[in-house]
């Protein structure tokens, strides 16, 4: 009995894990494919995609009962990433069983016609393949640029199963993709949003500069229209430029969440996340039956901005306590326990009262004293204790808005922060 072995990968937290796809066949008048090794529904359905892709590409599969094992068998597998290695492990092509795949890893979802579709989480899986000592990585063409960012492993962009088989049989080679980290990060630190665009509010700008330099959390309090959101959105561009190690760590999280772009496989700037106040605690922290990263992890090495802070669900706010201190969140479920990094700068913004105009020089406040106290009490003491800097952002008069004097740029502030 011959057993074919093809290497693939899975994801646990933000790290990849090598998975061995083992396949064998036994004689039977009733051919079928049995997939074992804790597969989810999407993997079990891959037998239909594999058979259809094989027919479309005019490939022959092995006969009889085909058993496919995904090892290690005690770890839950999910997704469509195993379609390609399962197909390769079951192919019955002359000379194919003599090929050496011991230094190769295969990832990709198959369409019914044999085309390869992109998958999420390609970057951590590519890093895992590299760290495991594998030399060749075959991925869908749309994922190739992102996978090449792992560096240290040869990445081949595969469009369809026929192209891959021809390459493996040395009939027509696939040209690998190269990633030059130095050239890619040459544009790191570019300023998209500039503090020079914000008129006035010198006190708030200085407070944010201090917060950026000392990694402090900030609460901005002021009436509507004073520039709280404008100030917060520009903070990532006064933080020190993101390093390659920080970019790789955060990009792995974005890859798992399916938020990386084909042409920008690594983040070249610090992330800024501004979720709506209606989000749930799970969306903020992360979770699900198979835990996925939440907003705090997507803001890793960057800024998490919570506008209208008192309007957030109280439970959502309270779950921030431990991640803010530990810079890491542990999510435990029946199937797995995963850790996601969440080293972020927290910026919150709020009105001084429910109507928003308490203390405004021209617009009267319509709230009662009790209403104002109730509004402010929506933020708990333990959360306020974790916010080091609280800034009052006052309304500007017309002369401050009408000035032609240029405000200080983000680049100039960033140089001070970095120093």
mmCIF file of N, CA, C and O in Angstrom, residues 346-385:
data_model
loop_
_atom_site.group_PDB
_atom_site.id
_atom_site.type_symbol
_atom_site.label_atom_id
_atom_site.label_comp_id
_atom_site.label_asym_id
_atom_site.label_seq_id
_atom_site.Cartn_x
_atom_site.Cartn_y
_atom_site.Cartn_z
ATOM 1 N N UNK A 346 -5.005 53.761 22.565
ATOM 2 C CA UNK A 346 -6.452 53.986 22.629
ATOM 3 C C UNK A 346 -6.746 55.477 22.676
ATOM 4 O O UNK A 346 -6.224 56.196 23.534
ATOM 5 N N UNK A 347 -7.568 55.933 21.738
ATOM 6 C CA UNK A 347 -8.047 57.314 21.750
ATOM 7 C C UNK A 347 -9.572 57.278 21.784
ATOM 8 O O UNK A 347 -10.200 56.652 20.927
ATOM 9 N N UNK A 348 -10.142 57.906 22.783
ATOM 10 C CA UNK A 348 -11.595 57.979 22.910
ATOM 11 C C UNK A 348 -12.042 59.431 22.770
ATOM 12 O O UNK A 348 -11.303 60.356 23.128
ATOM 13 N N UNK A 349 -13.221 59.614 22.236
ATOM 14 C CA UNK A 349 -13.789 60.955 22.095
ATOM 15 C C UNK A 349 -15.224 60.931 22.593
ATOM 16 O O UNK A 349 -15.947 59.944 22.399
ATOM 17 N N UNK A 350 -15.624 62.025 23.238
ATOM 18 C CA UNK A 350 -16.986 62.092 23.760
ATOM 19 C C UNK A 350 -17.424 63.545 23.894
ATOM 20 O O UNK A 350 -16.593 64.461 23.925
ATOM 21 N N UNK A 351 -18.732 63.732 23.949
ATOM 22 C CA UNK A 351 -19.302 65.044 24.231
ATOM 23 C C UNK A 351 -19.339 65.258 25.739
ATOM 24 O O UNK A 351 -19.350 64.295 26.514
ATOM 25 N N UNK A 352 -19.394 66.501 26.190
ATOM 26 C CA UNK A 352 -19.443 66.742 27.636
ATOM 27 C C UNK A 352 -20.798 66.409 28.254
ATOM 28 O O UNK A 352 -20.915 66.337 29.475
ATOM 29 N N UNK A 353 -21.819 66.230 27.423
ATOM 30 C CA UNK A 353 -23.145 65.878 27.929
ATOM 31 C C UNK A 353 -23.932 65.226 26.798
ATOM 32 O O UNK A 353 -23.435 65.102 25.670
ATOM 33 N N UNK A 354 -25.170 64.831 27.074
ATOM 34 C CA UNK A 354 -25.979 64.116 26.083
ATOM 35 C C UNK A 354 -26.260 64.982 24.854
ATOM 36 O O UNK A 354 -26.149 64.524 23.722
ATOM 37 N N UNK A 355 -26.609 66.247 25.074
ATOM 38 C CA UNK A 355 -26.898 67.115 23.920
ATOM 39 C C UNK A 355 -25.613 67.588 23.250
ATOM 40 O O UNK A 355 -25.617 67.979 22.089
ATOM 41 N N UNK A 356 -24.515 67.577 23.999
ATOM 42 C CA UNK A 356 -23.213 67.902 23.421
ATOM 43 C C UNK A 356 -22.734 69.316 23.637
ATOM 44 O O UNK A 356 -21.595 69.636 23.295
ATOM 45 N N UNK A 357 -23.539 70.207 24.214
ATOM 46 C CA UNK A 357 -23.175 71.630 24.218
ATOM 47 C C UNK A 357 -22.945 72.210 25.612
ATOM 48 O O UNK A 357 -22.977 73.421 25.790
ATOM 49 N N UNK A 358 -22.698 71.356 26.584
ATOM 50 C CA UNK A 358 -22.395 71.877 27.913
ATOM 51 C C UNK A 358 -21.049 72.617 27.868
ATOM 52 O O UNK A 358 -20.037 72.077 27.443
ATOM 53 N N UNK A 359 -21.044 73.873 28.276
ATOM 54 C CA UNK A 359 -19.833 74.681 28.248
ATOM 55 C C UNK A 359 -19.561 75.358 26.929
ATOM 56 O O UNK A 359 -18.558 76.068 26.793
ATOM 57 N N UNK A 360 -20.435 75.189 25.930
ATOM 58 C CA UNK A 360 -20.238 75.835 24.623
ATOM 59 C C UNK A 360 -20.475 77.340 24.763
ATOM 60 O O UNK A 360 -21.425 77.765 25.435
ATOM 61 N N UNK A 361 -19.623 78.153 24.142
ATOM 62 C CA UNK A 361 -19.757 79.604 24.337
ATOM 63 C C UNK A 361 -21.008 80.220 23.720
ATOM 64 O O UNK A 361 -21.455 81.290 24.162
ATOM 65 N N UNK A 362 -21.583 79.607 22.701
ATOM 66 C CA UNK A 362 -22.727 80.227 22.016
ATOM 67 C C UNK A 362 -23.995 79.378 22.025
ATOM 68 O O UNK A 362 -25.091 79.918 21.918
ATOM 69 N N UNK A 363 -23.889 78.061 22.150
ATOM 70 C CA UNK A 363 -25.060 77.200 22.102
ATOM 71 C C UNK A 363 -25.388 76.691 23.506
ATOM 72 O O UNK A 363 -24.547 76.083 24.160
ATOM 73 N N UNK A 364 -26.599 76.937 23.959
ATOM 74 C CA UNK A 364 -26.953 76.550 25.332
ATOM 75 C C UNK A 364 -27.136 75.033 25.461
ATOM 76 O O UNK A 364 -27.579 74.358 24.544
ATOM 77 N N UNK A 365 -26.788 74.523 26.625
ATOM 78 C CA UNK A 365 -26.982 73.099 26.926
ATOM 79 C C UNK A 365 -28.415 72.877 27.407
ATOM 80 O O UNK A 365 -28.947 73.649 28.202
ATOM 81 N N UNK A 366 -29.058 71.834 26.941
ATOM 82 C CA UNK A 366 -30.443 71.527 27.310
ATOM 83 C C UNK A 366 -30.534 70.391 28.340
ATOM 84 O O UNK A 366 -31.632 69.945 28.659
ATOM 85 N N UNK A 367 -29.385 69.929 28.810
ATOM 86 C CA UNK A 367 -29.367 68.803 29.749
ATOM 87 C C UNK A 367 -29.501 69.297 31.187
ATOM 88 O O UNK A 367 -29.027 70.385 31.532
ATOM 89 N N UNK A 368 -30.104 68.497 32.027
ATOM 90 C CA UNK A 368 -30.166 68.784 33.462
ATOM 91 C C UNK A 368 -28.869 68.329 34.121
ATOM 92 O O UNK A 368 -28.145 67.492 33.573
ATOM 93 N N UNK A 369 -28.547 68.858 35.298
ATOM 94 C CA UNK A 369 -27.345 68.391 36.003
ATOM 95 C C UNK A 369 -27.329 66.886 36.213
ATOM 96 O O UNK A 369 -26.289 66.243 36.068
ATOM 97 N N UNK A 370 -28.470 66.309 36.548
ATOM 98 C CA UNK A 370 -28.531 64.860 36.753
ATOM 99 C C UNK A 370 -28.274 64.117 35.450
ATOM 100 O O UNK A 370 -27.600 63.079 35.428
ATOM 101 N N UNK A 371 -28.817 64.660 34.341
ATOM 102 C CA UNK A 371 -28.594 64.043 33.035
ATOM 103 C C UNK A 371 -27.113 64.055 32.672
ATOM 104 O O UNK A 371 -26.588 63.072 32.132
ATOM 105 N N UNK A 372 -26.437 65.159 32.969
ATOM 106 C CA UNK A 372 -25.005 65.237 32.666
ATOM 107 C C UNK A 372 -24.215 64.232 33.506
ATOM 108 O O UNK A 372 -23.300 63.575 33.016
ATOM 109 N N UNK A 373 -24.586 64.107 34.795
ATOM 110 C CA UNK A 373 -23.904 63.148 35.661
ATOM 111 C C UNK A 373 -24.125 61.718 35.175
ATOM 112 O O UNK A 373 -23.205 60.895 35.160
ATOM 113 N N UNK A 374 -25.360 61.428 34.770
ATOM 114 C CA UNK A 374 -25.664 60.086 34.261
ATOM 115 C C UNK A 374 -24.865 59.784 32.994
ATOM 116 O O UNK A 374 -24.387 58.660 32.794
ATOM 117 N N UNK A 375 -24.728 60.800 32.148
ATOM 118 C CA UNK A 375 -24.005 60.609 30.889
ATOM 119 C C UNK A 375 -22.526 60.309 31.160
ATOM 120 O O UNK A 375 -21.946 59.373 30.589
ATOM 121 N N UNK A 376 -21.919 61.078 32.033
ATOM 122 C CA UNK A 376 -20.504 60.877 32.340
ATOM 123 C C UNK A 376 -20.270 59.575 33.099
ATOM 124 O O UNK A 376 -19.200 58.959 32.969
ATOM 125 N N UNK A 377 -21.253 59.144 33.876
ATOM 126 C CA UNK A 377 -21.086 57.917 34.656
ATOM 127 C C UNK A 377 -21.173 56.663 33.791
ATOM 128 O O UNK A 377 -20.931 55.556 34.285
ATOM 129 N N UNK A 378 -21.495 56.821 32.510
ATOM 130 C CA UNK A 378 -21.543 55.668 31.610
ATOM 131 C C UNK A 378 -20.150 55.101 31.361
ATOM 132 O O UNK A 378 -19.995 53.993 30.856
ATOM 133 N N UNK A 379 -19.108 55.875 31.683
ATOM 134 C CA UNK A 379 -17.729 55.388 31.575
ATOM 135 C C UNK A 379 -17.271 54.995 32.972
ATOM 136 O O UNK A 379 -17.289 55.812 33.891
ATOM 137 N N UNK A 380 -16.860 53.764 33.142
ATOM 138 C CA UNK A 380 -16.519 53.268 34.472
ATOM 139 C C UNK A 380 -15.173 53.801 34.946
ATOM 140 O O UNK A 380 -14.302 54.176 34.146
ATOM 141 N N UNK A 381 -14.988 53.772 36.248
ATOM 142 C CA UNK A 381 -13.737 54.220 36.837
ATOM 143 C C UNK A 381 -12.529 53.405 36.400
ATOM 144 O O UNK A 381 -11.474 53.969 36.079
ATOM 145 N N UNK A 382 -12.622 52.058 36.357
ATOM 146 C CA UNK A 382 -11.469 51.265 35.919
ATOM 147 C C UNK A 382 -11.007 51.588 34.492
ATOM 148 O O UNK A 382 -9.816 51.537 34.200
ATOM 149 N N UNK A 383 -11.949 51.922 33.612
ATOM 150 C CA UNK A 383 -11.554 52.292 32.251
ATOM 151 C C UNK A 383 -10.888 53.666 32.255
ATOM 152 O O UNK A 383 -9.847 53.877 31.622
ATOM 153 N N UNK A 384 -11.464 54.630 32.967
ATOM 154 C CA UNK A 384 -10.854 55.963 33.060
ATOM 155 C C UNK A 384 -9.460 55.891 33.687
ATOM 156 O O UNK A 384 -8.567 56.666 33.326
ATOM 157 N N UNK A 385 -9.273 54.941 34.605
ATOM 158 C CA UNK A 385 -7.977 54.784 35.248
ATOM 159 C C UNK A 385 -6.900 54.366 34.256
ATOM 160 O O UNK A 385 -5.714 54.583 34.493
#
